[in-house]
Short mmCIF file of N, CA and C in Angstrom, two decimals:
data_model
loop_
_atom_site.label_atom_id
_atom_site.label_comp_id
_atom_site.label_asym_id
_atom_site.label_seq_id
_atom_site.Cartn_x
_atom_site.Cartn_y
_atom_site.Cartn_z
N UNK W 15 -19.02 15.43 30.36
CA UNK W 15 -17.78 15.10 29.23
C UNK W 15 -16.83 14.45 30.93
N UNK W 16 -16.89 13.31 30.57
CA UNK W 16 -15.98 12.43 31.09
C UNK W 16 -14.28 12.64 30.90
N UNK W 17 -13.17 12.43 32.05
CA UNK W 17 -12.30 11.67 31.76
C UNK W 17 -12.14 10.79 30.57
N UNK W 18 -12.63 9.71 30.72
CA UNK W 18 -12.68 8.73 29.41
C UNK W 18 -12.97 8.90 28.28
N UNK W 19 -13.56 10.32 27.78
CA UNK W 19 -13.88 10.83 26.80
C UNK W 19 -12.46 11.54 26.19
N UNK W 20 -11.88 12.04 27.21
CA UNK W 20 -10.40 12.88 26.59
C UNK W 20 -9.62 11.65 26.26
N UNK W 21 -9.27 10.68 26.66
CA UNK W 21 -7.90 9.63 26.69
C UNK W 21 -8.68 8.69 25.41
N UNK W 22 -7.51 8.52 24.42
CA UNK W 22 -7.41 8.02 23.26
C UNK W 22 -7.72 6.88 23.77
N UNK W 23 -8.72 5.94 22.74
CA UNK W 23 -9.26 4.57 22.60
C UNK W 23 -8.23 3.31 23.17
N UNK W 24 -8.84 2.66 24.00
CA UNK W 24 -7.68 1.40 24.12
C UNK W 24 -7.50 0.68 22.87
N UNK W 25 -6.10 -0.37 23.08
CA UNK W 25 -6.12 -1.31 22.15
C UNK W 25 -7.02 -2.20 22.08
N UNK W 26 -7.96 -2.33 22.83
CA UNK W 26 -9.03 -4.06 22.59
C UNK W 26 -10.12 -3.19 22.27
N UNK W 27 -10.19 -1.99 22.18
CA UNK W 27 -11.23 -1.03 21.73
C UNK W 27 -10.97 -0.85 20.05
N UNK W 28 -10.01 -0.35 19.93
CA UNK W 28 -8.88 -0.42 18.77
C UNK W 28 -9.54 -1.50 17.44
N UNK W 29 -8.83 -2.56 18.19
CA UNK W 29 -9.19 -3.89 17.44
C UNK W 29 -10.65 -4.87 17.66
N UNK W 30 -11.75 -4.04 18.99
CA UNK W 30 -12.91 -4.56 18.61
C UNK W 30 -13.56 -3.97 16.85
N UNK W 31 -13.52 -2.12 17.13
CA UNK W 31 -14.01 -1.85 16.20
C UNK W 31 -13.28 -2.63 14.27
N UNK W 32 -11.83 -2.32 14.26
CA UNK W 32 -11.02 -3.25 13.16
C UNK W 32 -12.27 -4.26 13.07
N UNK W 33 -12.61 -5.16 14.02
CA UNK W 33 -12.65 -6.78 13.45
C UNK W 33 -14.50 -6.06 13.02
N UNK W 34 -15.35 -5.35 13.55
CA UNK W 34 -16.05 -5.18 13.14
C UNK W 34 -16.48 -5.08 11.96
N UNK W 35 -15.26 -4.09 11.41
CA UNK W 35 -15.42 -3.47 10.08
C UNK W 35 -14.89 -4.66 9.30
N UNK W 36 -13.76 -5.45 9.64
CA UNK W 36 -13.20 -6.61 8.83
C UNK W 36 -14.87 -7.37 8.54
N UNK W 37 -15.73 -7.46 9.57
CA UNK W 37 -17.12 -8.67 9.30
C UNK W 37 -17.83 -8.10 8.13
N UNK W 38 -18.18 -6.33 8.71
CA UNK W 38 -18.70 -5.97 7.74
C UNK W 38 -18.31 -5.76 6.16
N UNK W 39 -17.08 -5.65 5.61
CA UNK W 39 -16.75 -5.50 4.17
C UNK W 39 -16.87 -7.13 4.55
N UNK W 40 -16.19 -7.99 5.40
CA UNK W 40 -16.43 -9.49 4.25
C UNK W 40 -17.92 -10.06 3.92
N UNK W 41 -19.16 -9.40 4.78
CA UNK W 41 -20.47 -9.71 4.50
C UNK W 41 -21.05 -9.15 3.19
N UNK W 42 -20.26 -7.83 3.01
CA UNK W 42 -21.07 -7.17 1.71
C UNK W 42 -20.12 -7.79 0.83
N UNK W 43 -19.15 -8.11 0.46
CA UNK W 43 -18.41 -8.63 -0.57
C UNK W 43 -19.24 -9.79 -0.83
N UNK W 44 -19.21 -11.32 0.15
CA UNK W 44 -19.95 -12.44 -0.01
C UNK W 44 -21.18 -11.74 -0.41
N UNK W 45 -22.19 -10.60 0.04
CA UNK W 45 -23.22 -11.08 -0.90
C UNK W 45 -22.95 -10.28 -2.21
N UNK W 46 -22.40 -9.55 -2.43
CA UNK W 46 -22.79 -8.60 -3.68
C UNK W 46 -22.31 -10.01 -4.70
N UNK W 47 -20.85 -11.15 -3.73
CA UNK W 47 -20.37 -12.19 -4.45
C UNK W 47 -21.39 -12.96 -5.19
N UNK W 48 -22.30 -13.38 -4.20
CA UNK W 48 -23.16 -14.11 -4.69
C UNK W 48 -24.60 -14.28 -5.77
N UNK W 49 -24.37 -12.20 -4.88
CA UNK W 49 -25.83 -12.37 -6.41
C UNK W 49 -25.06 -11.85 -7.56
N UNK W 50 -23.98 -11.98 -7.88
CA UNK W 50 -23.58 -11.68 -9.70
C UNK W 50 -23.61 -13.37 -9.41
N UNK W 51 -23.41 -14.01 -9.01
CA UNK W 51 -22.93 -15.58 -9.70
C UNK W 51 -24.35 -16.05 -9.89
N UNK W 52 -25.47 -15.03 -8.93
CA UNK W 52 -26.42 -15.50 -9.42
C UNK W 52 -27.28 -15.39 -10.46
N UNK W 53 -26.77 -14.38 -10.93
CA UNK W 53 -27.05 -13.08 -12.08
C UNK W 53 -26.11 -13.95 -13.28
N UNK W 54 -25.40 -14.38 -13.44
CA UNK W 54 -24.07 -14.82 -14.06
C UNK W 54 -24.17 -16.48 -14.12
N UNK W 55 -25.15 -17.64 -13.58
CA UNK W 55 -24.96 -18.65 -13.65
C UNK W 55 -25.53 -18.95 -14.61
N UNK W 56 -25.72 -20.24 -15.56
CA UNK W 56 -25.57 -20.78 -16.97
C UNK W 56 -27.12 -21.49 -16.32
N UNK W 57 -28.51 -21.06 -15.62
CA UNK W 57 -29.07 -22.04 -14.88
C UNK W 57 -30.15 -21.45 -16.13
N UNK W 58 -31.36 -22.15 -15.10
CA UNK W 58 -32.61 -21.06 -16.43
C UNK W 58 -33.38 -20.51 -14.54
N UNK W 59 -34.27 -18.98 -15.08
CA UNK W 59 -34.45 -18.64 -14.04
C UNK W 59 -35.16 -19.43 -12.42
N UNK W 60 -36.00 -19.94 -13.00
CA UNK W 60 -36.65 -21.15 -11.95
C UNK W 60 -35.62 -21.97 -11.05
N UNK W 61 -35.01 -22.58 -11.22
CA UNK W 61 -34.00 -23.41 -11.24
C UNK W 61 -33.09 -22.30 -9.73
N UNK W 62 -32.82 -21.30 -10.64
CA UNK W 62 -31.98 -20.87 -9.39
C UNK W 62 -32.74 -20.01 -8.46
N UNK W 63 -33.72 -19.55 -8.90
CA UNK W 63 -35.21 -19.38 -7.64
C UNK W 63 -35.32 -20.50 -6.77
N UNK W 64 -35.00 -21.91 -6.89
CA UNK W 64 -35.64 -22.44 -6.32
C UNK W 64 -34.15 -22.89 -5.61
N UNK W 65 -32.75 -23.10 -6.05
CA UNK W 65 -31.38 -22.85 -5.13
C UNK W 65 -31.65 -21.95 -4.58
N UNK W 66 -31.71 -20.21 -4.90
CA UNK W 66 -31.57 -19.29 -4.09
C UNK W 66 -33.02 -19.08 -2.56
N UNK W 67 -33.65 -19.59 -2.89
CA UNK W 67 -34.81 -19.57 -1.39
C UNK W 67 -33.85 -21.37 -1.11
N UNK W 68 -33.61 -22.19 -0.85
CA UNK W 68 -32.86 -22.81 -0.53
C UNK W 68 -31.86 -22.26 0.83
N UNK W 69 -30.87 -21.86 -0.23
CA UNK W 69 -30.17 -21.02 0.47
C UNK W 69 -30.31 -20.39 1.11
N UNK W 70 -31.35 -19.40 0.91
CA UNK W 70 -31.59 -18.65 2.12
C UNK W 70 -32.02 -18.69 3.22
N UNK W 71 -32.80 -20.00 2.87
CA UNK W 71 -33.43 -20.57 4.53
C UNK W 71 -32.11 -21.47 5.57
N UNK W 72 -31.13 -21.76 4.87
CA UNK W 72 -29.77 -21.65 5.17
C UNK W 72 -29.33 -20.84 6.18
N UNK W 73 -29.31 -19.41 5.33
CA UNK W 73 -28.66 -18.06 6.22
C UNK W 73 -28.70 -18.43 7.20
N UNK W 74 -30.03 -17.80 8.63
CA UNK W 74 -29.83 -17.78 9.75
C UNK W 74 -29.00 -18.95 10.84
N UNK W 75 -28.91 -20.23 10.13
CA UNK W 75 -28.28 -21.71 10.89
C UNK W 75 -26.80 -20.58 11.23
N UNK W 76 -26.62 -20.53 9.41
CA UNK W 76 -24.95 -20.84 9.15
C UNK W 76 -24.67 -19.70 9.72
N UNK W 77 -25.13 -18.02 10.14
CA UNK W 77 -25.21 -17.24 10.74
C UNK W 77 -24.67 -17.05 12.09
N UNK W 78 -25.45 -17.95 12.79
CA UNK W 78 -25.67 -18.59 14.14
C UNK W 78 -24.00 -19.90 13.91
N UNK W 79 -24.11 -20.45 12.98
CA UNK W 79 -22.66 -21.14 14.04
C UNK W 79 -21.64 -20.28 13.60
N UNK W 80 -21.47 -19.23 12.83
CA UNK W 80 -20.46 -18.18 12.43
C UNK W 80 -19.88 -17.27 14.08
N UNK W 81 -21.12 -16.64 14.28
CA UNK W 81 -21.15 -16.51 15.19
C UNK W 81 -20.38 -16.73 16.56
N UNK W 82 -21.01 -17.82 16.56
CA UNK W 82 -20.63 -19.11 17.81
C UNK W 82 -19.24 -18.90 18.12
N UNK W 83 -19.19 -19.49 16.48
CA UNK W 83 -17.17 -19.73 16.63
C UNK W 83 -16.50 -18.68 16.60
N UNK W 84 -16.82 -17.25 16.18
CA UNK W 84 -16.08 -16.06 16.47
C UNK W 84 -15.97 -15.61 17.74
N UNK W 85 -17.40 -16.07 18.52
CA UNK W 85 -16.86 -15.34 19.99
C UNK W 85 -16.63 -16.96 20.60
N UNK W 86 -16.36 -17.75 20.51
CA UNK W 86 -15.02 -18.99 20.94
C UNK W 86 -14.06 -18.50 20.79
N UNK W 87 -13.59 -17.78 19.52
CA UNK W 87 -12.32 -17.26 19.92
C UNK W 87 -11.53 -16.29 20.35
N UNK W 88 -9.98 -16.70 20.95
CA UNK W 88 -10.10 -15.88 21.53
C UNK W 88 -9.38 -15.00 20.91
N UNK W 89 -9.18 -13.61 21.42
CA UNK W 89 -8.50 -12.11 20.26
C UNK W 89 -7.14 -12.48 20.28
N UNK W 90 -6.45 -12.04 19.12
CA UNK W 90 -5.61 -11.72 18.85
C UNK W 90 -4.63 -11.02 19.24
N UNK W 91 -3.53 -10.85 19.96
CA UNK W 91 -2.81 -9.80 20.67
C UNK W 91 -1.90 -8.66 19.52
N UNK W 92 -2.32 -8.21 19.63
CA UNK W 92 -1.63 -7.09 18.53
C UNK W 92 -0.40 -6.08 19.18
N UNK W 93 1.02 -6.82 18.38
CA UNK W 93 1.98 -6.12 18.92
C UNK W 93 2.23 -4.88 18.18
N UNK W 94 3.33 -3.79 18.90
CA UNK W 94 3.34 -3.15 18.11
C UNK W 94 4.57 -3.38 17.81
N UNK W 95 5.54 -3.29 17.47
CA UNK W 95 7.15 -2.97 17.09
C UNK W 95 8.00 -1.86 17.50
N UNK W 96 8.74 -1.79 18.18
CA UNK W 96 9.56 -0.45 18.21
C UNK W 96 10.00 0.47 17.38
N UNK W 97 9.63 1.68 17.28
CA UNK W 97 10.49 2.47 16.21
C UNK W 97 11.87 2.42 16.23
#
């Protein structure tokens, strides 16, 4: 056990953890809503499957674009208000 293990996590580490949780939550939410949209869509099954395959093939490109955009942004600084 090192001294670092005994100290509370830094602000940067807390922010990083929160950002990761938000990203995971957003991804899960988008996935659930996409599935619900497909299941409740007023199209024929064959049309939905064809559209779904097209969109799934676009996912890796969109994910890379979003990842690059997120990495290029500067982290926002959280300021704590005095109590």
